[in-house]
Coordinates of N, CA and C in Angstrom, one line a residue:
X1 N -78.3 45.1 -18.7 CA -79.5 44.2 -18.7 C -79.1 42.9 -18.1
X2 N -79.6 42.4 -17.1 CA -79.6 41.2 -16.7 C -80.3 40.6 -16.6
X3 N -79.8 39.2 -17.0 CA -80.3 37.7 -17.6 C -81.0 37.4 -16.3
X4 N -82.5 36.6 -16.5 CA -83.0 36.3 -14.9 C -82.8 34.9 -15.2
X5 N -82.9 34.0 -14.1 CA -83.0 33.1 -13.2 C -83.0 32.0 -14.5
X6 N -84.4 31.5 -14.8 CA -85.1 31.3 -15.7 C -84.3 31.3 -16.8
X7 N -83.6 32.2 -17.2 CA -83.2 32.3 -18.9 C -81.8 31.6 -18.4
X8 N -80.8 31.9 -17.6 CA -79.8 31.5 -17.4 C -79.8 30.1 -17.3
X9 N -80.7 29.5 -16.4 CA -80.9 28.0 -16.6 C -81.4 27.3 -18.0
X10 N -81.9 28.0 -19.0 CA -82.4 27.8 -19.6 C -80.8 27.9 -20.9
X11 N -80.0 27.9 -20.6 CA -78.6 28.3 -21.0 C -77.5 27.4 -20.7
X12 N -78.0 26.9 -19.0 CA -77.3 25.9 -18.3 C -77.9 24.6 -19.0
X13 N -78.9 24.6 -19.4 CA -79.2 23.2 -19.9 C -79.0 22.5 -21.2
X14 N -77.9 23.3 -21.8 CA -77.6 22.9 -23.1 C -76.5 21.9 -22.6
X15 N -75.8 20.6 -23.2 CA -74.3 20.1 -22.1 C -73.6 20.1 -23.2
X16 N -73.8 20.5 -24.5 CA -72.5 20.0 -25.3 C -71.8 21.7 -25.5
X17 N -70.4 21.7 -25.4 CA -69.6 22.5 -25.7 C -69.5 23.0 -27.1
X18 N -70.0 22.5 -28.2 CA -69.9 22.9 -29.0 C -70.9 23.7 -29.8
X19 N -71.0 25.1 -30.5 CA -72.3 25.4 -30.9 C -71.8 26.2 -32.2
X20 N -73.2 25.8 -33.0 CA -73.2 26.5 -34.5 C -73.6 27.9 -34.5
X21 N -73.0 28.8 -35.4 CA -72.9 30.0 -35.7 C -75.0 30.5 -35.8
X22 N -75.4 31.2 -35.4 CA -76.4 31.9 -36.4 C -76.2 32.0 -37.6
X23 N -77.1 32.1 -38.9 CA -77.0 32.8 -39.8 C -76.9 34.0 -40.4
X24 N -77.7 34.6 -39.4 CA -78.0 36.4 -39.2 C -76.7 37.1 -39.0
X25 N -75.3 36.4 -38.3 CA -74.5 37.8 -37.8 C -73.9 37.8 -39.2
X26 N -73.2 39.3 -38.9 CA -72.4 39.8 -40.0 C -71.2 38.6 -40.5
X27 N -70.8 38.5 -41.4 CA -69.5 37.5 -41.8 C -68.4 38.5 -41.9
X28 N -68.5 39.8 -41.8 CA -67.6 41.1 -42.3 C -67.0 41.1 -41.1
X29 N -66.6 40.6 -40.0 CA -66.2 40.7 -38.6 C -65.0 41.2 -38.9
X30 N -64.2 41.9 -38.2 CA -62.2 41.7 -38.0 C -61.6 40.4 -37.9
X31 N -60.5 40.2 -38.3 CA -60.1 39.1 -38.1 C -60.1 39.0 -36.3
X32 N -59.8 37.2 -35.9 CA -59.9 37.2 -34.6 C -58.8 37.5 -33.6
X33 N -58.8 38.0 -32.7 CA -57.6 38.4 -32.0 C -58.3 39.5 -31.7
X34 N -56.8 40.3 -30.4 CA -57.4 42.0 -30.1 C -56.2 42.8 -30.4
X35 N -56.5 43.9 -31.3 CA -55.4 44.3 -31.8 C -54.7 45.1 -30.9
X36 N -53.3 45.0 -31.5 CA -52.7 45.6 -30.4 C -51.8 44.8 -29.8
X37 N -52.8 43.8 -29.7 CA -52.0 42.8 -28.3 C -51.4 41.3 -29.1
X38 N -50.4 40.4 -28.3 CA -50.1 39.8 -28.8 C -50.7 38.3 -28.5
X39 N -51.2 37.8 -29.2 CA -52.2 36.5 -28.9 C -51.6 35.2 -28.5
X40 N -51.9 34.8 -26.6 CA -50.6 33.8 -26.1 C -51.6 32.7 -25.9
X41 N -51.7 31.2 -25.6 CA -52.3 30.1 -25.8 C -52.3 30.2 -24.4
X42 N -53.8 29.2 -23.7 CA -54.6 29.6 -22.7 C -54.0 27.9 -22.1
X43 N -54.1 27.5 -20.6 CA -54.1 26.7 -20.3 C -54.5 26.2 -19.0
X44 N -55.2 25.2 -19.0 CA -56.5 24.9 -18.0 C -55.6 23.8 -17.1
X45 N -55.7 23.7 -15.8 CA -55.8 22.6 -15.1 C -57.0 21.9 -14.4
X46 N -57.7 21.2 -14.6 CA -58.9 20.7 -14.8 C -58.5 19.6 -14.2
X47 N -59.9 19.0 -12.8 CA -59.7 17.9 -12.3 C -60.3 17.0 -13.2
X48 N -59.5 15.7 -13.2 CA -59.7 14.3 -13.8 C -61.0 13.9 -13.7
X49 N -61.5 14.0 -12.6 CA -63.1 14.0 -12.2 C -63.9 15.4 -11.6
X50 N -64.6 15.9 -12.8 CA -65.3 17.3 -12.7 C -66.2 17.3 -11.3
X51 N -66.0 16.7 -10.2 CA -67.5 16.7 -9.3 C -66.1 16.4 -8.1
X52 N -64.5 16.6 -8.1 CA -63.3 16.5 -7.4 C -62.6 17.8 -7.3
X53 N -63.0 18.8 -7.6 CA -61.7 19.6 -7.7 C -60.5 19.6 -7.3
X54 N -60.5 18.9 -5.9 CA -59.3 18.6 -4.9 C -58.3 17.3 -5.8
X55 N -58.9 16.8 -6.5 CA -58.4 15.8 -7.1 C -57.4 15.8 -8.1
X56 N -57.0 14.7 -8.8 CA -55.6 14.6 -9.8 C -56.2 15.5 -10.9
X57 N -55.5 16.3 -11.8 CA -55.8 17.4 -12.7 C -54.9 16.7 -14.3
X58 N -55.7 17.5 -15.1 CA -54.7 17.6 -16.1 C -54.8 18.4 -16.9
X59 N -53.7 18.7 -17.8 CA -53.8 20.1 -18.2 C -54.0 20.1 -19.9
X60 N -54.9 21.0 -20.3 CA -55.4 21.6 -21.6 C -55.6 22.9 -21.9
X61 N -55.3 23.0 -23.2 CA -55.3 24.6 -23.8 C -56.8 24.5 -24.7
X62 N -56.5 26.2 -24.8 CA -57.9 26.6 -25.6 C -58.7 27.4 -24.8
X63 N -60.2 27.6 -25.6 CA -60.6 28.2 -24.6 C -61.3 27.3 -23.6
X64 N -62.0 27.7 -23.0 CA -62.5 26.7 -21.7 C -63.8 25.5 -22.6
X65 N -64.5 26.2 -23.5 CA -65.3 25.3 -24.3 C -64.2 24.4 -25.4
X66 N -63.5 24.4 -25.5 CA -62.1 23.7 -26.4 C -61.6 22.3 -25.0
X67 N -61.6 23.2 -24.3 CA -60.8 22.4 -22.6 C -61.8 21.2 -22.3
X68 N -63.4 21.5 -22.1 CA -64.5 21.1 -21.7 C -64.9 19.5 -22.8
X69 N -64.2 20.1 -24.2 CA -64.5 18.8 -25.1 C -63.2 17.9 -25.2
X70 N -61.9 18.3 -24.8 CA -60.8 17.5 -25.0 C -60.9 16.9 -23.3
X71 N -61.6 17.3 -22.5 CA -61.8 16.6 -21.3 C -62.9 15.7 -21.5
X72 N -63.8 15.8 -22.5 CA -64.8 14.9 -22.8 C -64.4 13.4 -23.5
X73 N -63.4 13.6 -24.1 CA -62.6 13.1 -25.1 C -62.1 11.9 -24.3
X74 N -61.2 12.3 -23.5 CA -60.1 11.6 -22.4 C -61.3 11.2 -21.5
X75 N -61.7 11.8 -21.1 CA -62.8 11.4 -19.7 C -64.3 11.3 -19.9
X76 N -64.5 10.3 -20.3 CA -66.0 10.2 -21.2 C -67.1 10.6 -19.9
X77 N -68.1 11.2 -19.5 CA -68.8 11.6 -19.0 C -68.6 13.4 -18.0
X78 N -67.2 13.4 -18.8 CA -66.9 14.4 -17.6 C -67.6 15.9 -17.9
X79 N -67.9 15.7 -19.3 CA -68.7 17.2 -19.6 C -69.8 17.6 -18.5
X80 N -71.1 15.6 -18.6 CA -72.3 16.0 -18.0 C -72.3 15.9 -16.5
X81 N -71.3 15.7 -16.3 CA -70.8 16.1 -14.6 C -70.4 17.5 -14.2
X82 N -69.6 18.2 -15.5 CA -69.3 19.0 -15.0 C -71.0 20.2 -15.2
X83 N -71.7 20.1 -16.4 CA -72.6 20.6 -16.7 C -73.7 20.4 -15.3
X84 N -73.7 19.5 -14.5 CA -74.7 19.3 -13.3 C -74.0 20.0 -12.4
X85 N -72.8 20.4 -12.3 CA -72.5 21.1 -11.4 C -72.2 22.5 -11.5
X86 N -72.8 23.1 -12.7 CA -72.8 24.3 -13.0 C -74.6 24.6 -12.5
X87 N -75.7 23.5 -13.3 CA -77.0 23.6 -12.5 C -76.9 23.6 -11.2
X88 N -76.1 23.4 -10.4 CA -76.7 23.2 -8.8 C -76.4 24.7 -8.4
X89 N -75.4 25.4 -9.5 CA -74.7 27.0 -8.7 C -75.8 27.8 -8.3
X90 N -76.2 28.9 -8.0 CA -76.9 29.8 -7.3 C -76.9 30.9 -8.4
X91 N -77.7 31.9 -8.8 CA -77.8 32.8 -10.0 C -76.4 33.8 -9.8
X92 N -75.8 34.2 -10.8 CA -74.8 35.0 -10.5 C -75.6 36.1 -9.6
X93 N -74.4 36.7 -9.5 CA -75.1 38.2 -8.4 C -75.3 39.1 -9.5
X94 N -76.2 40.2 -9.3 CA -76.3 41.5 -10.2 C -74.8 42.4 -10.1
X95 N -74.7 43.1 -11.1 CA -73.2 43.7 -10.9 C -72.9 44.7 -9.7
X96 N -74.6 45.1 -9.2 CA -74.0 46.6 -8.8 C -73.6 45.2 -7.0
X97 N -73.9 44.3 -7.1 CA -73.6 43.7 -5.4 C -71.9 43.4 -5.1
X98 N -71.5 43.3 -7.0 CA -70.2 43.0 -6.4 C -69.3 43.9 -5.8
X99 N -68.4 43.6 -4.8 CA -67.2 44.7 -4.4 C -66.7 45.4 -5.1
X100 N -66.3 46.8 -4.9 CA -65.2 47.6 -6.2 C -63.9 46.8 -6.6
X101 N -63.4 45.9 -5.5 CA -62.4 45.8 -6.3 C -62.5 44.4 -7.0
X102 N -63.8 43.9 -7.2 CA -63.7 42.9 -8.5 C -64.5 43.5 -10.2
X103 N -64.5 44.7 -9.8 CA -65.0 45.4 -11.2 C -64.0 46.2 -11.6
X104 N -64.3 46.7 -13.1 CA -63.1 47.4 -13.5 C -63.0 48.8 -12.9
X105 N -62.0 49.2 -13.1 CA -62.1 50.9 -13.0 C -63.0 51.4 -13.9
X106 N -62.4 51.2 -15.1 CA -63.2 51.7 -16.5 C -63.8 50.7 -17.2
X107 N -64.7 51.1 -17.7 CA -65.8 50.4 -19.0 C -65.8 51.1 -20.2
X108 N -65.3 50.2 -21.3 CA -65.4 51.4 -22.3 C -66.5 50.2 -23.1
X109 N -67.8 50.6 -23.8 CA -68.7 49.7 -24.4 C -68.6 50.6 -25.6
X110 N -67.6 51.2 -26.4 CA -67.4 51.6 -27.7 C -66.6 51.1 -28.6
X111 N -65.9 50.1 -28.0 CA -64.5 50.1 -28.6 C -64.6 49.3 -29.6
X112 N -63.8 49.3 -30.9 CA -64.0 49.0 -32.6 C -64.3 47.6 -32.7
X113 N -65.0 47.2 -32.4 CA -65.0 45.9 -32.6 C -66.8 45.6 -32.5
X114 N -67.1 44.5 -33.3 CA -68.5 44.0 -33.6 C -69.1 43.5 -32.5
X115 N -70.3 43.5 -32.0 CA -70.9 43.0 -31.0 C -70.8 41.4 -30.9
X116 N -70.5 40.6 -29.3 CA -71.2 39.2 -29.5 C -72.5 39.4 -28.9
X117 N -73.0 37.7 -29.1 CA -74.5 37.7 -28.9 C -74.4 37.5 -26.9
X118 N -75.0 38.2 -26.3 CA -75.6 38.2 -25.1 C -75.2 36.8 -24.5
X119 N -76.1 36.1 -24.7 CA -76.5 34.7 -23.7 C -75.4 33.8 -23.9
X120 N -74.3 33.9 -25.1 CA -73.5 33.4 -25.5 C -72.0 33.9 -24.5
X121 N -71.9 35.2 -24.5 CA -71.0 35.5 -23.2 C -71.0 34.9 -21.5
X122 N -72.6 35.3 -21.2 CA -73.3 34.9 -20.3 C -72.8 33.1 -20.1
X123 N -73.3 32.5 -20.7 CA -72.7 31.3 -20.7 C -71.3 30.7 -20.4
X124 N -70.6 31.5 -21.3 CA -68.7 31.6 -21.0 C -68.2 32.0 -19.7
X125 N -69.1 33.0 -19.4 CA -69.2 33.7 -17.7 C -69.2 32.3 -16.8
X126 N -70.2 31.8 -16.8 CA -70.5 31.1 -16.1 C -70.2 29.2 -16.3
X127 N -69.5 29.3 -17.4 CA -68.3 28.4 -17.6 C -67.3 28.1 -16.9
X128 N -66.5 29.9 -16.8 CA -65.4 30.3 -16.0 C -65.3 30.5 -15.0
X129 N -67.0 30.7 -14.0 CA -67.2 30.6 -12.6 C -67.4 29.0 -12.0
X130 N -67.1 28.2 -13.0 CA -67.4 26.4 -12.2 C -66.0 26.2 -12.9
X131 N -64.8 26.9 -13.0 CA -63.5 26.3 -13.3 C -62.6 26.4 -11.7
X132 N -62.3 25.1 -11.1 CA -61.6 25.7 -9.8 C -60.2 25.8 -10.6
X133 N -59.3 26.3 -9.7 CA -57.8 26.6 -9.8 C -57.9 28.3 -10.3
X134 N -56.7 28.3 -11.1 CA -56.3 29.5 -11.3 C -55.7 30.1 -12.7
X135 N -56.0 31.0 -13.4 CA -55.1 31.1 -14.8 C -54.2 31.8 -14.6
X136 N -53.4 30.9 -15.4 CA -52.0 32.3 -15.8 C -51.6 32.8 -16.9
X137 N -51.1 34.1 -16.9 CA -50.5 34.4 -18.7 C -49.1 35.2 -18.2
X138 N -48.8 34.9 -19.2 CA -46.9 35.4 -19.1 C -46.8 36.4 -19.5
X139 N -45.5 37.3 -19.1 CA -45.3 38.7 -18.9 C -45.5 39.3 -20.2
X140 N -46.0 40.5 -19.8 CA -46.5 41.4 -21.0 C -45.8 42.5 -20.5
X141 N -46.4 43.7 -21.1 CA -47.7 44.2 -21.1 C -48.1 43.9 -22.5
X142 N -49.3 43.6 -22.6 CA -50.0 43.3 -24.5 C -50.3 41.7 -24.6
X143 N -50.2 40.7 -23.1 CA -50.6 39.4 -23.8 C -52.1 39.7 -23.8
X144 N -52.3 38.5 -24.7 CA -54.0 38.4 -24.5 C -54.9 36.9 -24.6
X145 N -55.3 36.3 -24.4 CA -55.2 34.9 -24.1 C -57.0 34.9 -24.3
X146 N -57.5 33.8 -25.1 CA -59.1 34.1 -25.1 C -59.4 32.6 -24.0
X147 N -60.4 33.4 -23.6 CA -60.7 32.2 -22.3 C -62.1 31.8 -23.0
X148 N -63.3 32.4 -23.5 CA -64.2 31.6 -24.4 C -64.6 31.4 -25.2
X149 N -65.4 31.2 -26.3 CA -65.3 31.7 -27.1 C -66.6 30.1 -27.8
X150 N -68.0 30.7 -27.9 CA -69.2 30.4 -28.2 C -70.1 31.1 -29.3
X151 N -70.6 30.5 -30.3 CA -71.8 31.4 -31.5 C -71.2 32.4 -31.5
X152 N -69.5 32.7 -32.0 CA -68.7 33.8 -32.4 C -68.7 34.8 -31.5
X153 N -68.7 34.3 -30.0 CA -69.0 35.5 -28.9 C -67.9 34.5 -28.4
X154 N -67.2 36.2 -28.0 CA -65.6 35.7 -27.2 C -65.0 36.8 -25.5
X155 N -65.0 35.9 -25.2 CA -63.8 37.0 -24.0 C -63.0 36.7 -23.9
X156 N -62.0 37.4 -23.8 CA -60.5 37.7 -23.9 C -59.8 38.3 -22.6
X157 N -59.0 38.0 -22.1 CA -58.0 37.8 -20.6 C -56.7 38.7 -21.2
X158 N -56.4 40.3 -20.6 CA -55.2 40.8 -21.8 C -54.2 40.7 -19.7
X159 N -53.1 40.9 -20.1 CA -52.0 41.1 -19.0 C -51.8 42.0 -19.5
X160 N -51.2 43.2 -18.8 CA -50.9 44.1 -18.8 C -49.6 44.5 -17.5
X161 N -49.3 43.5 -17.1 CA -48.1 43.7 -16.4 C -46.8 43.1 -16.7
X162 N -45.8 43.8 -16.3 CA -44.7 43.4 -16.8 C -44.0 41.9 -16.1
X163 N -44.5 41.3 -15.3 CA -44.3 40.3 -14.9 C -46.0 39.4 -14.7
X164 N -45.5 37.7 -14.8 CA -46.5 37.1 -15.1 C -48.0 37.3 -14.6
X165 N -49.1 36.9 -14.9 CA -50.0 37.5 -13.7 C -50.7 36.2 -13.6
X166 N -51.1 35.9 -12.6 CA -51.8 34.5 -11.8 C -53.4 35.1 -11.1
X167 N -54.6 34.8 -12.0 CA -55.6 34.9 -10.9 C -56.9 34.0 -11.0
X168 N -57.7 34.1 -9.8 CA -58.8 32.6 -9.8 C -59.6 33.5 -11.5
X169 N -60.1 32.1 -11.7 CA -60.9 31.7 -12.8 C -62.4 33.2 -12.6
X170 N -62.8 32.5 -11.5 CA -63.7 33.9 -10.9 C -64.2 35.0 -11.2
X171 N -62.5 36.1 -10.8 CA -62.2 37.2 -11.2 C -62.4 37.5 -12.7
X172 N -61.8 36.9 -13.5 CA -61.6 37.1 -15.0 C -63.3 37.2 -15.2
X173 N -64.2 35.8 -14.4 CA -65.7 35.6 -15.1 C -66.4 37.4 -14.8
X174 N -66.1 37.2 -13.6 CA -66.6 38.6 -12.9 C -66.0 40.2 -13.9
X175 N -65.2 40.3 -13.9 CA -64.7 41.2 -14.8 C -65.9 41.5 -16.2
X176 N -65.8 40.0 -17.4 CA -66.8 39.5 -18.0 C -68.0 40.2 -17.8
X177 N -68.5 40.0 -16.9 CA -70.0 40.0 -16.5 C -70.1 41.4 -16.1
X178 N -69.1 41.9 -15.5 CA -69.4 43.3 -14.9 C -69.7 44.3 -16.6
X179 N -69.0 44.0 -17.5 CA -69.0 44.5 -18.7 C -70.0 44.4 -19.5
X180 N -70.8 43.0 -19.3 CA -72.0 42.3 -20.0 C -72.8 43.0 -19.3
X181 N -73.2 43.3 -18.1 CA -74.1 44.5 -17.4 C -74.5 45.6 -17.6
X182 N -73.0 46.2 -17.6 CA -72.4 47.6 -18.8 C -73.3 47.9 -20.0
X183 N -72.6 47.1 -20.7 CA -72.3 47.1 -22.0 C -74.0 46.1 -23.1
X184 N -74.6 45.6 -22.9 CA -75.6 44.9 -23.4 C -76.0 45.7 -24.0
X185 N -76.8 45.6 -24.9 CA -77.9 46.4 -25.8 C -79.4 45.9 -25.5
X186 N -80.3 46.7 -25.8 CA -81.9 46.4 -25.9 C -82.1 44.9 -26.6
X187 N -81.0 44.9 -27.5 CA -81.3 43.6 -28.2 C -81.1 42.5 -28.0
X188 N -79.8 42.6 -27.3 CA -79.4 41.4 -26.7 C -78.1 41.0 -27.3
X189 N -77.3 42.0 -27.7 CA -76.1 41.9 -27.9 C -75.1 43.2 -27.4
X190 N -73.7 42.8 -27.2 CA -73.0 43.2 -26.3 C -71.5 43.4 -26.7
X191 N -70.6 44.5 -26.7 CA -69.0 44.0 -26.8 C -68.5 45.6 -25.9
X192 N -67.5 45.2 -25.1 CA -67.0 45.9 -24.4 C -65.9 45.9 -23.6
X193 N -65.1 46.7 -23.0 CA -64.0 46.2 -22.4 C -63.6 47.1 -21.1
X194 N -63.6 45.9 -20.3 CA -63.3 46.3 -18.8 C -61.8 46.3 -18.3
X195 N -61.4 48.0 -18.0 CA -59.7 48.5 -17.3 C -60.0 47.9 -15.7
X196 N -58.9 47.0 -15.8 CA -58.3 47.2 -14.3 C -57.0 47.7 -13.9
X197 N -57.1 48.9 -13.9 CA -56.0 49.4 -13.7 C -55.2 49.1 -12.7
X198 N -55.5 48.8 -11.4 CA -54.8 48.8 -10.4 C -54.1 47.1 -10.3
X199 N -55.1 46.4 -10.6 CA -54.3 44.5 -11.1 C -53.9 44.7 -12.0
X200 N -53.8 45.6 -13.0 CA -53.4 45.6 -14.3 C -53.6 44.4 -15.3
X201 N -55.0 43.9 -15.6 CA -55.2 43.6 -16.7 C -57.1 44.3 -17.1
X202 N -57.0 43.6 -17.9 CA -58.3 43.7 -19.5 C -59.0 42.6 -19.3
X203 N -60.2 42.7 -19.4 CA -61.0 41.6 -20.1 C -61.9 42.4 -21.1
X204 N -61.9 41.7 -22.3 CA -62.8 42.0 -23.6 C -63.5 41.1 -23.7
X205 N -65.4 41.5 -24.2 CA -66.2 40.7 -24.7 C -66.7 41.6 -26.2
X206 N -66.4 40.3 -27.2 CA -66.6 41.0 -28.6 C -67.4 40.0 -29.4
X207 N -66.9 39.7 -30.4 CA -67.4 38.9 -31.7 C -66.4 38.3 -32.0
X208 N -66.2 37.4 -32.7 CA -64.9 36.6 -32.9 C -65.3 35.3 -34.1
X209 N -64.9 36.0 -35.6 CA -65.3 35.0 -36.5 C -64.4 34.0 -36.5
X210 N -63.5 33.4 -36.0 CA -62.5 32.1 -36.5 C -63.4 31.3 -36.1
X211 N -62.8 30.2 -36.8 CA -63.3 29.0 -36.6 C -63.4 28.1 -35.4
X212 N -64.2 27.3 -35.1 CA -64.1 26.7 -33.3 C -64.7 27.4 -32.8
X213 N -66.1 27.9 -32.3 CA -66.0 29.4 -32.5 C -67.5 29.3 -32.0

């Protein structure tokens, strides 16, 4: 199912990073993390001035909504700079326009884990499509690094190669999205996980009760 035009903006126009739980989802979740894997700390280089990319950076962990408030912190207006320049983007593409090789090989939309909410991923997606530079995570195979994590809806970045892996912000969103396409329900919730076998990593979109969240 995909989000139109309209609802997405309607998503883009929230500016604060931070958001409260519903009261409706389950509290019975798994603990947070993907099992299996081992959970490594995420780290942003982020320009000083969000409307610069080219510009002086500094660096923060967490997920990108964690990143977005400790850059608010240090750099007082930089959220609603960066938030206007997520409004000026163009609607994502639908999945089937992307190239094969920015989608997974495999989709699995079974896997043990509780749904997150829809518009909540969608959002993280499109968080991680206005991040310039590049992420990295250190050699695995089994790291897993959460890149967002909004209204207990999370995606998760796994390595799966034995040496470090470095890729644009982009990829990871696109991966995300190709899965939220996948994987969505009539209702408007979603958890799934997209194989790239051939780059060798994962992206997971699930539920995620910890806190910060």
């Amino acid at each position: 199912m995909l989000p139109s035009s309209a609802f997405l903006a309607s998503i883009l126009a929230f500016s604060s990073p931070a958001y409260s739980v519903p009261t409706s989802l389950d509290s019975s979740a798994k603990t947070p993390g993907i099992e299996g894997y081992t959970t490594v700390p995420i780290f942003w280089d982020l320009p000083i001035k969000a409307d610069d990319p080219n510009g002086p950076t500094a660096t923060v962990n967490g997920t990108i909504q964690a990143a977005i408030a400790k850059m608010e912190a240090d750099y007082h207006g930089w959220n609603a700079t960066f938030q206007a320049q997520l409004r000026r983007r163009p609607p994502p593409p639908h999945a089937s326009s992307i190239s094969a090789d920015q989608y997974p090989e495999f989709t699995d939309c079974d896997i043990d884990y509780d749904k997150a909410i829809g518009f909540a991923i969608v959002w993280g997606i499109e968080y991680l499509r206005g991040v310039p530079g590049t992420a990295k995570n250190g050699p695995g195979p089994g790291n897993c690094g959460r890149v967002s994590c909004s209204w207990k809806s999370a995606i998760w970045w796994c390595n799966e190669d034995n040496n470090e892996k470095e890729l644009q912000w982009g990829q990871i969103a696109d991966g995300a999205y190709y899965v939220f396409n996948k994987c969505e329900t009539d209702t408007g919730y979603v958890k799934g996980k997209g194989y790239f076998v051939k780059d060798k990593f994962n992206v997971f979109v699930v539920y995620d009760q910890s806190d910060h969240c």
